[in-house]
Amino acid sequence: MLDIKWIRDNPQALDEALAKRGAEPAAVTLLALDDKRRSVIQKLQEMQSRRNAASKDIGAAMAQKNAELAERLKAEVATIKDTMPAAEQEEREVVSALDDALSRIPNIPLDDVPVGKDEADNVVKHVVGQKPGWNHPAKEHFEIGEQLGYMDFERAAKLSGARFTVLTGPLAKLERAIGQFMLDLHTTEHGYTEVSSPLMVRDEAMYGTGQLPKFAEDLFRTTDGRWLIPTAEVTLTNLVSGETLEHEKLPLRFTALTPSFRSEAGSAGRDTRGMLRQHQFWKCELVSITDADSSIAEHERMTECAETVLKRLGLHFRTVTLCTGDMGFGAQKTYDIEVWLPGQDTYREISSCSVCGDFQARRMNARYRVKDDKALKFVHTLNGSGTAVGRCLIAVMENYLNEDGSISVPDALLPYMGGITRIERAA
């Protein structure tokens, strides 16, 4: 959430930033709501002040035996008390309206974010590795998995409908190995603390990281009003909601390997084959909580941590800077890591690392205290995939495909595979 004081001082800057994102101007509407809020608050404060003053005057009038004045003052106080509930209700309504309007405004892009409309305007930051040099034909992951006999979409549809997958045998083991490898890498080498957290959360948690209220249709909700997490970013970031942290304890770095649940409401007809776009998938999430001065450097660090996963697996990838029109709602700046998929003959996103500044912290009321400084500051938050397990599985399958249709296991995953070095067709 943006600071209304900043918007009040920089209305043109807000609308210019929204225009870069392809959004409509909002400064006039927000400032009108803010003016109304301040007017209502001032009116209520004046009523409270007059009520208190009149109450004191009643005592003075009675001490002076001025019954007429005392009765007149009592009537005035009674009138104020009668009208105050309506004024208080008006205050609640206008504050709620302003908060709701602010909650739907996206974050302000950093100055170095390229301006553009969509993914075609993203800028390649760097390219790592080489495409596979083998001569046999490439295949898409679903062809490979079905031919091996360990990937079953029909049975998944029987169980759950479209956009689900059943993996069995060594392919299920390979998926688990990839997730465990990521978790071990980030906790033992990158300094992240492993967290096991709930998969269902309350409204407040989804609001804190920006999924609510604007993106409710992209989420799954339980019958008792909880939400299935679309990413562990929700739980890991909200660990500090409502808290005041000591500056010397920052940064905090958390990681979790969890399922993620997404309705994919806006993706009808996209990636309908295979397991690229699923309602349920595993992901290793990275979250950092920093001070205001460290978040930009932390963004570079987090992206390098995610890139290390692909480097260790020997996968060819590129990292791109998202343009203003392609960034997520809460991001100030985002790097997407796109892995090469030979079967599709293209790059596909496997990780997205974003710095959010204090945007989420304001929604969560998460602050930190600098020693000997009375003023509290909002923390800065960052999140990234380290990486998406299902898409990493796809990349390993397509890039380590052998001519006979088997899959070689990357060296980094061998310790997790129980002696399996090659996945071959089921007997």
Short mmCIF file of C-alpha atoms in Angstrom, two decimals:
data_model
loop_
_atom_site.label_atom_id
_atom_site.label_comp_id
_atom_site.label_asym_id
_atom_site.label_seq_id
_atom_site.Cartn_x
_atom_site.Cartn_y
_atom_site.Cartn_z
CA MET A 1 0.00 0.00 0.00
CA LEU A 2 1.27 3.45 -0.84
CA ASP A 3 1.62 6.25 1.69
CA ILE A 4 -1.27 8.73 1.37
CA LYS A 5 1.05 11.50 2.62
CA TRP A 6 3.41 10.79 -0.28
CA ILE A 7 0.47 10.81 -2.71
CA ARG A 8 -0.70 14.14 -1.28
CA ASP A 9 2.73 15.64 -1.94
CA ASN A 10 3.30 13.88 -5.29
CA PRO A 11 -0.03 13.44 -7.12
CA GLN A 12 1.50 13.91 -10.56
CA ALA A 13 4.28 11.43 -9.81
CA LEU A 14 1.67 8.84 -8.81
CA ASP A 15 -0.31 9.20 -12.03
CA GLU A 16 2.86 9.13 -14.12
CA ALA A 17 3.93 5.90 -12.40
CA LEU A 18 0.50 4.37 -12.94
CA ALA A 19 0.63 5.36 -16.61
CA LYS A 20 3.92 3.47 -16.93
CA ARG A 21 2.11 0.42 -15.61
CA GLY A 22 -0.76 0.90 -18.04
CA ALA A 23 -3.14 1.85 -15.23
CA GLU A 24 -5.63 4.70 -15.02
CA PRO A 25 -4.75 7.88 -13.06
CA ALA A 26 -5.92 7.77 -9.46
CA ALA A 27 -4.54 10.83 -7.67
CA VAL A 28 -7.71 12.97 -7.97
CA THR A 29 -9.95 10.20 -6.59
CA LEU A 30 -7.59 9.32 -3.76
CA LEU A 31 -7.06 12.94 -2.73
CA ALA A 32 -10.80 13.61 -2.75
CA LEU A 33 -11.31 10.66 -0.40
CA ASP A 34 -8.42 11.87 1.75
CA ASP A 35 -9.87 15.40 1.92
CA LYS A 36 -13.22 13.99 2.97
CA ARG A 37 -11.55 11.78 5.57
CA ARG A 38 -9.65 14.71 7.07
CA SER A 39 -12.77 16.89 7.03
CA VAL A 40 -14.82 14.25 8.84
CA ILE A 41 -12.05 13.67 11.39
CA GLN A 42 -11.74 17.41 12.01
CA LYS A 43 -15.52 17.71 12.48
CA LEU A 44 -15.51 14.81 14.91
CA GLN A 45 -12.58 16.27 16.85
CA GLU A 46 -14.36 19.63 17.07
CA MET A 47 -17.48 17.89 18.42
CA GLN A 48 -15.43 16.00 20.99
CA SER A 49 -13.62 19.18 22.01
CA ARG A 50 -16.88 21.13 22.37
CA ARG A 51 -18.50 18.28 24.33
CA ASN A 52 -15.59 18.21 26.78
CA ALA A 53 -15.54 22.00 27.14
CA ALA A 54 -19.32 22.19 27.66
CA SER A 55 -19.15 19.40 30.26
CA LYS A 56 -16.61 21.44 32.24
CA ASP A 57 -18.74 24.57 31.89
CA ILE A 58 -21.71 22.72 33.38
CA GLY A 59 -19.80 22.24 36.61
CA ALA A 60 -18.79 25.91 36.66
CA ALA A 61 -22.38 27.05 36.00
CA MET A 62 -23.72 24.86 38.77
CA ALA A 63 -21.07 26.19 41.15
CA GLN A 64 -22.26 29.69 40.29
CA LYS A 65 -25.87 28.52 40.79
CA ASN A 66 -26.67 29.48 37.19
CA ALA A 67 -29.27 26.78 36.59
CA GLU A 68 -30.41 28.20 33.28
CA LEU A 69 -26.90 28.10 31.80
CA ALA A 70 -26.26 24.65 33.25
CA GLU A 71 -29.44 23.27 31.65
CA ARG A 72 -28.58 24.88 28.31
CA LEU A 73 -25.11 23.34 28.41
CA LYS A 74 -26.54 19.94 29.37
CA ALA A 75 -28.84 20.11 26.36
CA GLU A 76 -25.92 20.99 24.12
CA VAL A 77 -23.85 18.07 25.45
CA ALA A 78 -26.82 15.73 24.95
CA THR A 79 -27.25 16.92 21.37
CA ILE A 80 -23.55 16.36 20.67
CA LYS A 81 -23.70 12.86 22.18
CA ASP A 82 -26.73 12.07 20.03
CA THR A 83 -25.05 13.22 16.81
CA MET A 84 -21.58 11.77 17.48
CA PRO A 85 -22.43 8.12 16.58
CA ALA A 86 -23.44 9.22 13.09
CA ALA A 87 -20.22 11.22 12.74
CA GLU A 88 -18.17 8.26 14.00
CA GLN A 89 -19.91 5.97 11.51
CA GLU A 90 -19.19 8.45 8.73
CA GLU A 91 -15.53 8.46 9.78
CA ARG A 92 -15.38 4.65 9.65
CA GLU A 93 -16.97 4.62 6.22
CA VAL A 94 -14.72 7.24 4.67
CA VAL A 95 -11.56 5.70 6.20
CA SER A 96 -12.65 2.29 4.88
CA ALA A 97 -13.31 3.74 1.43
CA LEU A 98 -9.88 5.37 1.31
CA ASP A 99 -8.14 2.21 2.55
CA ASP A 100 -9.98 0.12 -0.03
CA ALA A 101 -9.03 2.50 -2.83
CA LEU A 102 -5.39 2.57 -1.72
CA SER A 103 -5.30 -1.22 -1.46
CA ARG A 104 -6.06 -1.52 -5.18
CA ILE A 105 -3.25 0.80 -6.33
CA PRO A 106 -0.11 -1.06 -7.51
CA ASN A 107 3.38 -0.30 -6.29
CA ILE A 108 5.53 2.44 -7.82
CA PRO A 109 8.24 1.10 -10.20
CA LEU A 110 11.84 2.00 -9.45
CA ASP A 111 13.43 4.52 -11.80
CA ASP A 112 15.61 1.93 -13.57
CA VAL A 113 12.69 -0.36 -14.50
CA PRO A 114 12.21 -0.35 -18.29
CA VAL A 115 8.93 1.21 -19.41
CA GLY A 116 6.79 -1.08 -21.54
CA LYS A 117 3.38 -2.66 -22.09
CA ASP A 118 3.97 -6.41 -21.81
CA GLU A 119 6.57 -9.20 -21.88
CA ALA A 120 7.71 -8.15 -25.35
CA ASP A 121 9.24 -5.06 -23.71
CA ASN A 122 11.22 -6.95 -21.05
CA VAL A 123 15.00 -6.50 -21.17
CA VAL A 124 17.48 -9.38 -21.05
CA LYS A 125 19.94 -8.85 -18.17
CA HIS A 126 22.24 -11.78 -18.93
CA VAL A 127 22.33 -15.28 -20.43
CA VAL A 128 23.94 -18.26 -18.71
CA GLY A 129 25.01 -21.58 -20.24
CA GLN A 130 24.39 -23.17 -23.61
CA LYS A 131 21.47 -24.95 -25.24
CA PRO A 132 21.80 -28.75 -25.39
CA GLY A 133 24.12 -29.84 -28.18
CA TRP A 134 22.64 -33.26 -28.92
CA ASN A 135 21.30 -34.16 -32.34
CA HIS A 136 18.26 -36.27 -31.52
CA PRO A 137 14.80 -34.63 -31.72
CA ALA A 138 13.59 -32.65 -28.74
CA LYS A 139 10.31 -33.58 -27.06
CA GLU A 140 7.94 -31.79 -24.72
CA HIS A 141 7.82 -32.98 -21.13
CA PHE A 142 4.36 -34.54 -21.39
CA GLU A 143 5.46 -36.67 -24.35
CA ILE A 144 8.52 -37.81 -22.44
CA GLY A 145 6.63 -38.50 -19.22
CA GLU A 146 3.79 -40.39 -20.84
CA GLN A 147 6.14 -42.48 -23.00
CA LEU A 148 8.16 -43.39 -19.93
CA GLY A 149 4.91 -44.37 -18.18
CA TYR A 150 5.37 -42.17 -15.10
CA MET A 151 3.22 -39.13 -15.94
CA ASP A 152 -0.54 -39.58 -16.05
CA PHE A 153 -2.94 -36.78 -16.91
CA GLU A 154 -6.03 -38.94 -17.47
CA ARG A 155 -5.98 -40.35 -13.96
CA ALA A 156 -5.30 -36.88 -12.56
CA ALA A 157 -8.37 -35.58 -14.41
CA LYS A 158 -10.40 -38.47 -13.03
CA LEU A 159 -9.36 -37.47 -9.52
CA SER A 160 -9.44 -33.69 -9.73
CA GLY A 161 -10.27 -32.38 -13.22
CA ALA A 162 -8.08 -30.35 -15.55
CA ARG A 163 -4.68 -28.85 -14.66
CA PHE A 164 -3.54 -31.61 -12.34
CA THR A 165 -0.88 -34.30 -12.81
CA VAL A 166 -0.11 -37.69 -11.30
CA LEU A 167 3.58 -38.62 -11.18
CA THR A 168 4.70 -42.11 -10.20
CA GLY A 169 7.86 -44.09 -9.59
CA PRO A 170 11.21 -42.49 -10.42
CA LEU A 171 9.60 -39.36 -11.89
CA ALA A 172 7.82 -38.69 -8.58
CA LYS A 173 11.15 -39.31 -6.88
CA LEU A 174 12.87 -36.87 -9.23
CA GLU A 175 10.34 -34.15 -8.40
CA ARG A 176 10.91 -34.71 -4.68
CA ALA A 177 14.67 -34.71 -5.21
CA ILE A 178 14.54 -31.34 -6.99
CA GLY A 179 12.61 -29.73 -4.15
CA GLN A 180 14.89 -31.19 -1.48
CA PHE A 181 17.98 -30.10 -3.40
CA MET A 182 16.69 -26.51 -3.56
CA LEU A 183 15.82 -26.44 0.14
CA ASP A 184 19.21 -27.82 1.16
CA LEU A 185 21.05 -25.38 -1.09
CA HIS A 186 19.27 -22.31 0.26
CA THR A 187 19.53 -23.32 3.92
CA THR A 188 23.12 -24.61 3.97
CA GLU A 189 24.79 -22.24 1.51
CA HIS A 190 22.59 -19.15 1.17
CA GLY A 191 21.70 -18.45 4.79
CA TYR A 192 17.92 -18.92 4.61
CA THR A 193 16.01 -20.32 7.58
CA GLU A 194 13.70 -23.21 6.70
CA VAL A 195 10.08 -22.70 7.72
CA SER A 196 7.21 -25.15 7.83
CA SER A 197 4.07 -23.02 7.81
CA PRO A 198 0.31 -23.42 7.20
CA LEU A 199 -1.09 -23.90 3.71
CA MET A 200 -4.33 -22.10 4.64
CA VAL A 201 -4.45 -18.50 5.84
CA ARG A 202 -6.88 -15.82 6.96
CA ASP A 203 -7.99 -12.77 4.97
CA GLU A 204 -5.49 -10.57 6.78
CA ALA A 205 -2.51 -12.58 5.52
CA MET A 206 -3.66 -12.43 1.90
CA TYR A 207 -4.29 -8.70 2.29
CA GLY A 208 -0.83 -8.19 3.78
CA THR A 209 1.00 -9.48 0.72
CA GLY A 210 -1.42 -7.92 -1.76
CA GLN A 211 -3.47 -10.87 -3.04
CA LEU A 212 -6.62 -9.36 -1.54
CA PRO A 213 -8.81 -7.62 -2.36
CA LYS A 214 -7.88 -7.27 -6.02
CA PHE A 215 -6.97 -10.85 -6.97
CA ALA A 216 -9.55 -12.95 -5.12
CA GLU A 217 -10.61 -14.71 -8.32
CA ASP A 218 -7.10 -16.16 -8.69
CA LEU A 219 -7.34 -17.91 -5.32
CA PHE A 220 -9.01 -20.96 -3.81
CA ARG A 221 -11.13 -20.43 -0.70
CA THR A 222 -12.23 -23.03 1.83
CA THR A 223 -15.80 -23.35 3.08
CA ASP A 224 -14.81 -21.89 6.46
CA GLY A 225 -13.40 -18.69 4.94
CA ARG A 226 -9.70 -19.49 4.80
CA TRP A 227 -7.58 -19.27 1.65
CA LEU A 228 -5.20 -21.84 0.16
CA ILE A 229 -1.85 -20.14 -0.34
CA PRO A 230 -0.95 -19.29 -3.96
CA THR A 231 2.70 -19.14 -2.82
CA ALA A 232 4.56 -19.47 0.48
CA GLU A 233 5.37 -15.77 0.07
CA VAL A 234 2.08 -15.20 1.90
CA THR A 235 3.01 -17.09 5.05
CA LEU A 236 6.74 -16.28 5.10
CA THR A 237 6.24 -12.53 4.64
CA ASN A 238 3.38 -12.36 7.14
CA LEU A 239 5.55 -13.95 9.83
CA VAL A 240 6.49 -10.36 10.76
CA SER A 241 3.06 -8.76 10.34
CA GLY A 242 2.14 -6.43 13.19
CA GLU A 243 5.63 -6.70 14.67
CA THR A 244 8.38 -4.21 15.46
CA LEU A 245 11.77 -5.75 14.73
CA GLU A 246 15.15 -4.70 16.06
CA HIS A 247 17.32 -3.27 13.30
CA GLU A 248 20.36 -5.33 14.23
CA LYS A 249 18.41 -8.55 13.60
CA LEU A 250 17.80 -7.66 9.95
CA PRO A 251 17.87 -9.04 7.36
CA LEU A 252 15.63 -12.02 8.03
CA ARG A 253 15.73 -14.67 5.31
CA PHE A 254 13.13 -17.45 5.13
CA THR A 255 12.58 -20.38 2.76
CA ALA A 256 9.87 -23.01 2.51
CA LEU A 257 9.09 -25.92 0.20
CA THR A 258 5.30 -26.04 -0.11
CA PRO A 259 2.49 -26.77 -2.51
CA SER A 260 0.96 -23.67 -4.10
CA PHE A 261 -2.66 -23.39 -5.22
CA ARG A 262 -3.92 -21.12 -8.01
CA SER A 263 -7.24 -21.01 -9.80
CA GLU A 264 -5.61 -19.74 -13.04
CA ALA A 265 -8.82 -17.80 -13.64
CA GLY A 266 -7.30 -15.64 -16.36
CA SER A 267 -5.43 -18.35 -18.23
CA ALA A 268 -8.19 -20.12 -20.16
CA GLY A 269 -6.67 -21.87 -23.17
CA ARG A 270 -3.05 -21.23 -22.08
CA ASP A 271 -0.67 -24.16 -21.53
CA THR A 272 -3.51 -26.64 -21.39
CA ARG A 273 -1.20 -29.59 -22.17
CA GLY A 274 1.22 -30.90 -19.62
CA MET A 275 2.11 -29.48 -16.22
CA LEU A 276 3.35 -25.97 -17.03
CA ARG A 277 0.27 -24.25 -15.60
CA GLN A 278 -1.33 -26.20 -12.78
CA HIS A 279 -3.86 -25.58 -10.04
CA GLN A 280 -1.45 -27.24 -7.59
CA PHE A 281 2.34 -27.27 -7.78
CA TRP A 282 5.40 -27.38 -5.54
CA LYS A 283 7.63 -24.35 -5.15
CA CYS A 284 10.66 -23.45 -3.05
CA GLU A 285 10.01 -19.88 -1.91
CA LEU A 286 12.54 -17.27 -0.78
CA VAL A 287 11.55 -14.25 1.34
CA SER A 288 13.76 -11.52 2.80
CA ILE A 289 12.86 -8.86 5.35
CA THR A 290 15.37 -5.98 5.28
CA ASP A 291 15.83 -2.38 6.31
CA ALA A 292 15.13 0.46 3.89
CA ASP A 293 18.74 0.82 2.79
CA SER A 294 19.48 -2.84 1.98
CA SER A 295 16.60 -4.02 -0.16
CA ILE A 296 18.09 -3.20 -3.58
CA ALA A 297 21.30 -5.13 -2.84
CA GLU A 298 19.23 -7.95 -1.34
CA HIS A 299 17.26 -8.15 -4.59
CA GLU A 300 20.44 -8.85 -6.54
CA ARG A 301 21.53 -11.39 -3.93
CA MET A 302 18.20 -13.23 -3.95
CA THR A 303 18.22 -13.45 -7.74
CA GLU A 304 21.72 -14.93 -7.66
CA CYS A 305 20.55 -17.52 -5.11
CA ALA A 306 17.76 -18.60 -7.46
CA GLU A 307 20.12 -18.65 -10.44
CA THR A 308 22.50 -20.93 -8.54
CA VAL A 309 19.85 -23.66 -8.59
CA LEU A 310 19.86 -23.72 -12.39
CA LYS A 311 23.64 -23.43 -12.61
CA ARG A 312 24.08 -26.46 -10.34
CA LEU A 313 21.62 -28.41 -12.50
CA GLY A 314 23.45 -27.43 -15.67
CA LEU A 315 20.41 -25.75 -17.20
CA HIS A 316 20.64 -22.97 -19.78
CA PHE A 317 18.72 -19.84 -18.77
CA ARG A 318 18.46 -16.10 -19.11
CA THR A 319 17.51 -13.47 -16.57
CA VAL A 320 15.31 -10.59 -17.71
CA THR A 321 14.22 -7.33 -16.11
CA LEU A 322 10.45 -7.03 -16.33
CA CYS A 323 9.07 -3.84 -17.82
CA THR A 324 6.55 -1.70 -15.98
CA GLY A 325 3.59 -3.27 -17.75
CA ASP A 326 4.60 -6.85 -16.92
CA MET A 327 5.46 -6.49 -13.23
CA GLY A 328 3.37 -7.92 -10.43
CA PHE A 329 1.04 -5.76 -8.36
CA GLY A 330 3.28 -5.35 -5.32
CA ALA A 331 6.68 -5.16 -7.01
CA GLN A 332 8.97 -2.17 -7.41
CA LYS A 333 11.27 -4.19 -9.65
CA THR A 334 11.29 -7.80 -10.81
CA TYR A 335 13.79 -10.15 -12.39
CA ASP A 336 12.38 -13.22 -14.13
CA ILE A 337 14.66 -16.20 -14.62
CA GLU A 338 13.65 -18.03 -17.80
CA VAL A 339 14.91 -21.57 -18.37
CA TRP A 340 15.42 -23.04 -21.84
CA LEU A 341 12.92 -25.76 -22.78
CA PRO A 342 14.08 -27.66 -25.91
CA GLY A 343 10.67 -29.29 -26.40
CA GLN A 344 9.00 -25.90 -26.75
CA ASP A 345 12.06 -24.33 -28.38
CA THR A 346 11.67 -21.32 -26.11
CA TYR A 347 12.46 -19.84 -22.70
CA ARG A 348 9.86 -20.15 -19.91
CA GLU A 349 9.75 -18.43 -16.54
CA ILE A 350 10.96 -20.62 -13.69
CA SER A 351 11.56 -17.95 -11.04
CA SER A 352 10.40 -14.42 -10.38
CA CYS A 353 12.35 -12.33 -7.82
CA SER A 354 10.82 -9.03 -6.69
CA VAL A 355 11.68 -6.20 -4.36
CA CYS A 356 8.56 -4.57 -2.89
CA GLY A 357 10.01 -1.76 -0.77
CA ASP A 358 7.65 -0.93 2.12
CA PHE A 359 4.52 -1.65 0.04
CA GLN A 360 3.64 -4.90 1.82
CA ALA A 361 4.97 -3.71 5.18
CA ARG A 362 2.43 -0.87 5.25
CA ARG A 363 -0.38 -3.37 4.65
CA MET A 364 1.01 -5.68 7.37
CA ASN A 365 2.11 -2.88 9.75
CA ALA A 366 5.59 -4.44 9.99
CA ARG A 367 8.25 -2.03 11.27
CA TYR A 368 11.76 -1.92 12.67
CA ARG A 369 13.48 0.15 15.30
CA VAL A 370 16.94 1.63 14.85
CA LYS A 371 18.90 1.89 18.10
CA ASP A 372 18.75 5.36 19.69
CA ASP A 373 16.12 6.48 17.15
CA LYS A 374 12.59 6.93 18.49
CA ALA A 375 10.98 6.89 15.04
CA LEU A 376 9.90 3.50 13.70
CA LYS A 377 10.39 2.62 10.04
CA PHE A 378 8.59 0.16 7.80
CA VAL A 379 10.62 -2.89 6.81
CA HIS A 380 11.26 -3.68 3.15
CA THR A 381 10.16 -7.07 1.80
CA LEU A 382 11.38 -9.23 -1.07
CA ASN A 383 10.18 -12.53 -2.46
CA GLY A 384 11.30 -14.96 -5.13
CA SER A 385 11.02 -18.53 -6.34
CA GLY A 386 14.06 -20.56 -5.64
CA THR A 387 12.62 -22.15 -7.85
CA ALA A 388 9.29 -23.56 -9.09
CA VAL A 389 9.76 -27.32 -8.67
CA GLY A 390 7.35 -28.47 -11.39
CA ARG A 391 8.87 -26.23 -14.03
CA CYS A 392 12.35 -27.29 -12.94
CA LEU A 393 11.26 -30.91 -13.38
CA ILE A 394 10.07 -30.06 -16.88
CA ALA A 395 13.40 -28.41 -17.67
CA VAL A 396 15.40 -31.41 -16.40
CA MET A 397 13.24 -33.83 -18.39
CA GLU A 398 13.56 -31.90 -21.65
CA ASN A 399 17.24 -30.95 -21.30
CA TYR A 400 18.46 -34.34 -20.06
CA LEU A 401 16.49 -36.38 -22.58
CA ASN A 402 18.51 -39.18 -24.19
CA GLU A 403 18.09 -40.52 -27.70
CA ASP A 404 16.40 -43.69 -26.40
CA GLY A 405 13.76 -41.63 -24.53
CA SER A 406 15.32 -42.06 -21.09
CA ILE A 407 16.28 -39.17 -18.80
CA SER A 408 19.73 -38.78 -17.25
CA VAL A 409 19.70 -37.51 -13.67
CA PRO A 410 21.81 -34.33 -13.20
CA ASP A 411 24.82 -34.83 -10.95
CA ALA A 412 23.48 -32.38 -8.34
CA LEU A 413 20.41 -34.58 -7.81
CA LEU A 414 22.15 -37.96 -7.59
CA PRO A 415 22.50 -37.85 -3.76
CA TYR A 416 18.69 -37.65 -3.54
CA MET A 417 17.82 -40.40 -6.04
CA GLY A 418 18.74 -43.54 -4.11
CA GLY A 419 21.14 -44.84 -6.74
CA ILE A 420 19.00 -44.00 -9.79
CA THR A 421 21.16 -42.34 -12.46
CA ARG A 422 18.83 -42.75 -15.41
CA ILE A 423 15.03 -42.86 -15.63
CA GLU A 424 13.95 -45.44 -18.20
CA ARG A 425 10.66 -46.65 -19.55
CA ALA A 426 8.48 -48.55 -17.06
CA ALA A 427 8.53 -52.30 -17.57
#
